[in-house]
mmCIF file of C-alpha atoms in Angstrom:
data_model
loop_
_atom_site.group_PDB
_atom_site.id
_atom_site.type_symbol
_atom_site.label_atom_id
_atom_site.label_comp_id
_atom_site.label_asym_id
_atom_site.label_seq_id
_atom_site.Cartn_x
_atom_site.Cartn_y
_atom_site.Cartn_z
ATOM 1 C CA MET A 1 0.000 0.000 0.000
ATOM 2 C CA LEU A 2 1.355 3.408 -0.945
ATOM 3 C CA ASP A 3 1.724 5.857 1.895
ATOM 4 C CA ASP A 4 1.582 9.653 2.181
ATOM 5 C CA SER A 5 3.357 9.694 5.537
ATOM 6 C CA VAL A 6 5.497 12.704 6.422
ATOM 7 C CA MET A 7 9.288 12.631 6.576
ATOM 8 C CA GLU A 8 11.500 15.598 7.227
ATOM 9 C CA ASN A 9 14.667 16.813 5.554
ATOM 10 C CA LYS A 10 17.704 15.610 7.464
ATOM 11 C CA ASN A 11 19.811 18.515 6.221
ATOM 12 C CA SER A 12 17.305 21.029 7.578
ATOM 13 C CA GLY A 13 17.818 19.728 11.115
ATOM 14 C CA LEU A 14 14.356 18.188 11.349
ATOM 15 C CA VAL A 15 13.630 14.629 12.416
ATOM 16 C CA ILE A 16 12.764 11.941 9.885
ATOM 17 C CA GLU A 17 9.834 9.928 11.163
ATOM 18 C CA PRO A 18 10.285 6.147 11.572
ATOM 19 C CA ALA A 19 9.270 3.999 8.619
ATOM 20 C CA THR A 20 5.677 2.788 8.675
ATOM 21 C CA ARG A 21 6.806 -0.792 7.988
ATOM 22 C CA ALA A 22 9.946 -2.884 8.364
ATOM 23 C CA ILE A 23 12.631 -1.864 5.846
ATOM 24 C CA ASP A 24 15.485 -4.162 4.884
ATOM 25 C CA MET A 25 17.810 -4.520 1.904
ATOM 26 C CA ASP A 26 15.240 -6.603 -0.010
ATOM 27 C CA THR A 27 12.383 -4.129 0.435
ATOM 28 C CA VAL A 28 11.053 -2.472 -2.720
ATOM 29 C CA PRO A 29 10.747 1.244 -1.779
ATOM 30 C CA ARG A 30 7.203 2.511 -2.192
ATOM 31 C CA ASP A 31 8.303 6.138 -2.346
ATOM 32 C CA GLY A 32 11.261 8.460 -1.927
ATOM 33 C CA PHE A 33 10.918 8.318 1.852
ATOM 34 C CA GLU A 34 11.468 4.575 2.099
ATOM 35 C CA PHE A 35 14.413 4.978 -0.248
ATOM 36 C CA ILE A 36 16.064 7.274 2.316
ATOM 37 C CA HIS A 37 15.483 4.754 5.129
ATOM 38 C CA GLN A 38 16.929 1.980 2.992
ATOM 39 C CA ALA A 39 19.873 4.133 1.949
ATOM 40 C CA ARG A 40 20.748 4.743 5.589
ATOM 41 C CA LEU A 41 20.507 1.038 6.316
ATOM 42 C CA GLU A 42 22.823 0.307 3.420
ATOM 43 C CA GLU A 43 25.321 2.868 4.681
ATOM 44 C CA ASP A 44 25.288 1.172 8.095
ATOM 45 C CA LEU A 45 25.920 -2.219 6.521
ATOM 46 C CA MET A 46 28.953 -1.067 4.582
ATOM 47 C CA GLY A 47 32.127 -2.623 5.990
ATOM 48 C CA SER A 48 35.690 -1.362 6.013
ATOM 49 C CA ASN A 49 36.979 -2.887 2.750
ATOM 50 C CA ALA A 50 36.786 -0.144 0.115
ATOM 51 C CA ASP A 51 36.882 -2.355 -3.001
ATOM 52 C CA SER A 52 34.304 -4.740 -1.584
ATOM 53 C CA ASN A 53 32.102 -1.842 -0.498
ATOM 54 C CA LEU A 54 32.139 -0.324 -3.960
ATOM 55 C CA LYS A 55 31.075 -3.576 -5.610
ATOM 56 C CA VAL A 56 28.286 -4.088 -3.078
ATOM 57 C CA LEU A 57 27.164 -0.503 -3.624
ATOM 58 C CA GLN A 58 27.071 -0.869 -7.401
ATOM 59 C CA LEU A 59 25.186 -4.170 -7.387
ATOM 60 C CA SER A 60 22.724 -3.101 -4.720
ATOM 61 C CA THR A 61 21.800 0.222 -6.308
ATOM 62 C CA ARG A 62 21.307 -1.391 -9.716
ATOM 63 C CA GLU A 63 18.949 -3.929 -8.189
ATOM 64 C CA LYS A 64 17.027 -1.194 -6.367
ATOM 65 C CA ALA A 65 16.786 0.783 -9.613
ATOM 66 C CA ARG A 66 15.076 -2.184 -11.248
ATOM 67 C CA ASP A 67 12.654 -2.314 -8.311
ATOM 68 C CA PHE A 68 11.903 1.365 -8.962
ATOM 69 C CA SER A 69 9.975 0.373 -12.093
ATOM 70 C CA PHE A 70 7.386 -1.443 -9.945
ATOM 71 C CA PHE A 71 6.731 1.729 -7.957
ATOM 72 C CA ALA A 72 6.495 3.797 -11.153
ATOM 73 C CA THR A 73 4.046 1.351 -12.708
ATOM 74 C CA LYS A 74 1.896 1.345 -9.578
ATOM 75 C CA LEU A 75 1.736 5.140 -9.547
ATOM 76 C CA LYS A 76 0.578 5.258 -13.150
ATOM 77 C CA THR A 77 -1.883 2.351 -13.141
ATOM 78 C CA GLU A 78 -3.512 3.316 -9.826
ATOM 79 C CA LYS A 79 -3.384 7.091 -10.225
ATOM 80 C CA THR A 80 -7.156 7.608 -10.196
ATOM 81 C CA VAL A 81 -7.610 5.565 -7.020
ATOM 82 C CA LEU A 82 -4.628 7.225 -5.362
ATOM 83 C CA LYS A 83 -6.009 10.688 -6.094
ATOM 84 C CA GLN A 84 -9.191 9.733 -4.269
ATOM 85 C CA ARG A 85 -7.176 8.609 -1.255
ATOM 86 C CA PHE A 86 -4.741 11.532 -1.318
ATOM 87 C CA PRO A 87 -6.512 14.765 -2.351
ATOM 88 C CA ARG A 88 -4.520 17.655 -3.741
ATOM 89 C CA CYS A 89 -2.754 19.672 -1.027
ATOM 90 C CA GLU A 90 -3.960 23.218 -1.669
ATOM 91 C CA GLU A 91 -1.299 24.735 0.592
ATOM 92 C CA PHE A 92 1.413 23.274 -1.645
ATOM 93 C CA TRP A 93 -0.272 24.622 -4.787
ATOM 94 C CA GLN A 94 -1.295 28.046 -3.469
ATOM 95 C CA ASP A 95 1.249 29.851 -5.683
ATOM 96 C CA GLU A 96 1.331 28.256 -9.127
ATOM 97 C CA GLU A 97 3.190 31.157 -10.797
ATOM 98 C CA LYS A 98 6.643 30.313 -9.440
ATOM 99 C CA ASP A 99 9.976 30.920 -11.117
ATOM 100 C CA GLU A 100 13.032 28.689 -10.729
ATOM 101 C CA VAL A 101 13.961 30.204 -7.371
ATOM 102 C CA GLY A 102 10.384 29.861 -6.157
ATOM 103 C CA TRP A 103 10.347 26.159 -7.002
ATOM 104 C CA CYS A 104 13.695 25.714 -5.280
ATOM 105 C CA GLN A 105 12.432 27.247 -2.062
ATOM 106 C CA LEU A 106 9.173 25.287 -2.212
ATOM 107 C CA LEU A 107 10.847 21.911 -2.721
ATOM 108 C CA LEU A 108 14.210 22.258 -0.967
ATOM 109 C CA GLY A 109 13.600 25.042 1.539
ATOM 110 C CA SER A 110 15.242 28.432 1.910
ATOM 111 C CA GLU A 111 18.500 27.109 3.419
ATOM 112 C CA LEU A 112 19.472 25.118 0.326
ATOM 113 C CA CYS A 113 17.915 27.758 -1.922
ATOM 114 C CA ALA A 114 20.205 30.349 -0.339
ATOM 115 C CA GLU A 115 23.196 28.092 -0.976
ATOM 116 C CA ILE A 116 22.251 27.603 -4.630
ATOM 117 C CA TYR A 117 21.244 31.160 -5.534
ATOM 118 C CA GLU A 118 23.283 33.121 -2.953
ATOM 119 C CA LYS A 119 20.190 34.600 -1.350
ATOM 120 C CA ASP A 120 19.230 35.123 2.287
ATOM 121 C CA ASP A 121 17.920 32.141 4.228
ATOM 122 C CA THR A 122 14.394 33.157 5.237
ATOM 123 C CA GLY A 123 13.770 30.088 7.395
ATOM 124 C CA VAL A 124 11.204 28.563 5.032
ATOM 125 C CA GLN A 125 11.049 24.774 5.157
ATOM 126 C CA GLY A 126 10.871 22.763 1.955
ATOM 127 C CA HIS A 127 8.229 20.199 1.089
ATOM 128 C CA LEU A 128 8.676 16.496 0.579
ATOM 129 C CA PRO A 129 7.262 14.453 -2.323
ATOM 130 C CA LEU A 130 4.022 13.320 -0.744
ATOM 131 C CA LEU A 131 1.433 11.654 -2.945
ATOM 132 C CA SER A 132 -0.853 14.625 -2.289
ATOM 133 C CA HIS A 133 1.767 16.673 -4.174
ATOM 134 C CA ILE A 134 3.265 14.519 -6.904
ATOM 135 C CA LEU A 135 0.016 13.039 -8.248
ATOM 136 C CA TYR A 136 -1.098 16.493 -9.407
ATOM 137 C CA PHE A 137 1.892 17.590 -11.467
ATOM 138 C CA SER A 138 1.429 17.865 -15.217
ATOM 139 C CA GLN A 139 4.033 16.206 -17.422
ATOM 140 C CA ASP A 140 5.354 19.641 -18.408
ATOM 141 C CA GLU A 141 5.820 20.510 -14.729
ATOM 142 C CA ILE A 142 7.512 17.175 -14.038
ATOM 143 C CA GLN A 143 10.009 17.721 -16.843
ATOM 144 C CA MET A 144 10.638 21.322 -15.796
ATOM 145 C CA ILE A 145 11.320 20.384 -12.169
ATOM 146 C CA ILE A 146 13.577 17.465 -13.124
ATOM 147 C CA LYS A 147 15.628 19.977 -15.134
ATOM 148 C CA TYR A 148 15.813 22.229 -12.078
ATOM 149 C CA LEU A 149 16.828 19.323 -9.841
ATOM 150 C CA TYR A 150 19.571 18.463 -12.313
ATOM 151 C CA GLN A 151 20.863 22.054 -12.167
ATOM 152 C CA TRP A 152 20.704 22.103 -8.368
ATOM 153 C CA PHE A 153 22.577 18.800 -8.169
ATOM 154 C CA VAL A 154 25.349 20.259 -10.325
ATOM 155 C CA LYS A 155 25.639 23.201 -7.924
ATOM 156 C CA ILE A 156 25.420 21.529 -4.498
ATOM 157 C CA GLY A 157 25.524 17.762 -5.013
ATOM 158 C CA MET A 158 22.814 15.224 -4.190
ATOM 159 C CA LYS A 159 21.737 16.800 -0.921
ATOM 160 C CA SER A 160 18.471 15.640 0.611
ATOM 161 C CA PRO A 161 15.686 16.093 -0.415
ATOM 162 C CA ILE A 162 16.943 16.290 -4.043
ATOM 163 C CA PRO A 163 17.144 12.468 -4.477
ATOM 164 C CA MET A 164 13.709 12.041 -2.914
ATOM 165 C CA TRP A 165 12.132 14.453 -5.386
ATOM 166 C CA LEU A 166 14.000 12.842 -8.274
ATOM 167 C CA TYR A 167 12.808 9.377 -7.255
ATOM 168 C CA ALA A 168 9.194 10.548 -7.064
ATOM 169 C CA LEU A 169 9.139 12.670 -10.224
ATOM 170 C CA LEU A 170 10.995 10.139 -12.365
ATOM 171 C CA ALA A 171 8.395 7.592 -11.240
ATOM 172 C CA CYS A 172 5.662 9.955 -12.481
ATOM 173 C CA LEU A 173 7.393 10.696 -15.790
ATOM 174 C CA GLU A 174 5.563 9.233 -18.773
ATOM 175 C CA LEU A 175 7.579 7.713 -21.598
ATOM 176 C CA PRO A 176 8.521 8.266 -24.311
ATOM 177 C CA VAL A 177 9.715 11.844 -23.907
ATOM 178 C CA ASP A 178 10.745 14.160 -26.732
ATOM 179 C CA VAL A 179 14.290 14.318 -28.050
ATOM 180 C CA ASP A 180 15.200 17.442 -26.090
ATOM 181 C CA PHE A 181 14.170 16.055 -22.718
ATOM 182 C CA GLN A 182 15.735 12.695 -23.487
ATOM 183 C CA GLN A 183 18.992 14.583 -23.886
ATOM 184 C CA VAL A 184 18.450 16.136 -20.443
ATOM 185 C CA LEU A 185 18.172 12.640 -18.961
ATOM 186 C CA GLU A 186 21.281 11.483 -20.818
ATOM 187 C CA ASP A 187 23.220 14.549 -19.638
ATOM 188 C CA PHE A 188 22.024 13.972 -16.073
ATOM 189 C CA GLN A 189 23.308 10.405 -16.237
ATOM 190 C CA MET A 190 26.709 11.596 -17.472
ATOM 191 C CA GLU A 191 26.911 14.213 -14.720
ATOM 192 C CA CYS A 192 26.227 11.526 -12.106
ATOM 193 C CA LYS A 193 29.100 9.485 -13.548
ATOM 194 C CA ARG A 194 31.370 12.517 -13.486
ATOM 195 C CA TYR A 195 30.424 13.259 -9.880
ATOM 196 C CA LEU A 196 31.195 9.714 -8.763
ATOM 197 C CA LYS A 197 34.534 9.777 -10.560
ATOM 198 C CA TYR A 198 35.785 13.168 -9.398
ATOM 199 C CA GLU A 199 33.771 14.121 -6.292
ATOM 200 C CA ASP A 200 32.650 11.167 -4.172
ATOM 201 C CA GLU A 201 32.698 7.602 -5.488
ATOM 202 C CA TYR A 202 30.752 6.336 -2.460
ATOM 203 C CA ASP A 203 27.789 8.725 -2.642
ATOM 204 C CA LEU A 204 24.901 6.278 -2.312
ATOM 205 C CA HIS A 205 22.246 8.730 -3.480
ATOM 206 C CA VAL A 206 24.124 9.600 -6.671
ATOM 207 C CA TYR A 207 24.682 5.908 -7.403
ATOM 208 C CA PHE A 208 20.988 5.245 -6.942
ATOM 209 C CA ILE A 209 19.812 8.048 -9.244
ATOM 210 C CA LEU A 210 22.435 7.030 -11.807
ATOM 211 C CA ALA A 211 21.172 3.449 -11.683
ATOM 212 C CA ILE A 212 17.541 4.566 -12.084
ATOM 213 C CA LEU A 213 18.446 6.648 -15.123
ATOM 214 C CA PHE A 214 20.564 3.881 -16.629
ATOM 215 C CA GLU A 215 18.078 1.059 -16.071
ATOM 216 C CA ASN A 216 14.865 2.925 -16.900
ATOM 217 C CA PHE A 217 15.453 6.027 -19.014
ATOM 218 C CA CYS A 218 18.755 6.104 -20.885
ATOM 219 C CA ALA A 219 20.232 4.151 -23.764
ATOM 220 C CA HIS A 220 22.679 1.425 -22.703
#
């Protein structure tokens, strides 16, 4: 059963609520929140051998990326029923005329927005990808926000809740996409590879998004 339970952004200093069910390494995440719980579990299970850890990380994230397709299919095939269970959150949608900075503050919060755009931190908390949010995006909005998330990743890395929003929005993305947006996905995949090579080869969140893109959206 899909869940609209609330989790908070770890980087904002807020507490992430416990998972609503048992999460282990074989669990198929039902949403971006369970992905974060599973990612933390995987980090805890990593041993001290670097080469072994890297292989485990690569294999595990690829397997989880394949599981992602089940979540994406469920979102699409049960969308009508899910909308009945999780009505549109009007507070989230109260300002639909947002620019890039406005979307950044809405999704990531003012602290990360200030880091990205060199603006003042106004203390505004970001939102998480609840079903009462993501079910109501148009495909144009989904593609636009994925582009923004890509740009924000390039600037500050895969800081939470960026991977959570990517997980949720990629699951909502309908295929095929046009040539231009397909190139965005391909470029995003290449940037993830570059990041792992030159920035942090053990970044679990980057590995996971890379694996999702590779297994589900990009040419092999």
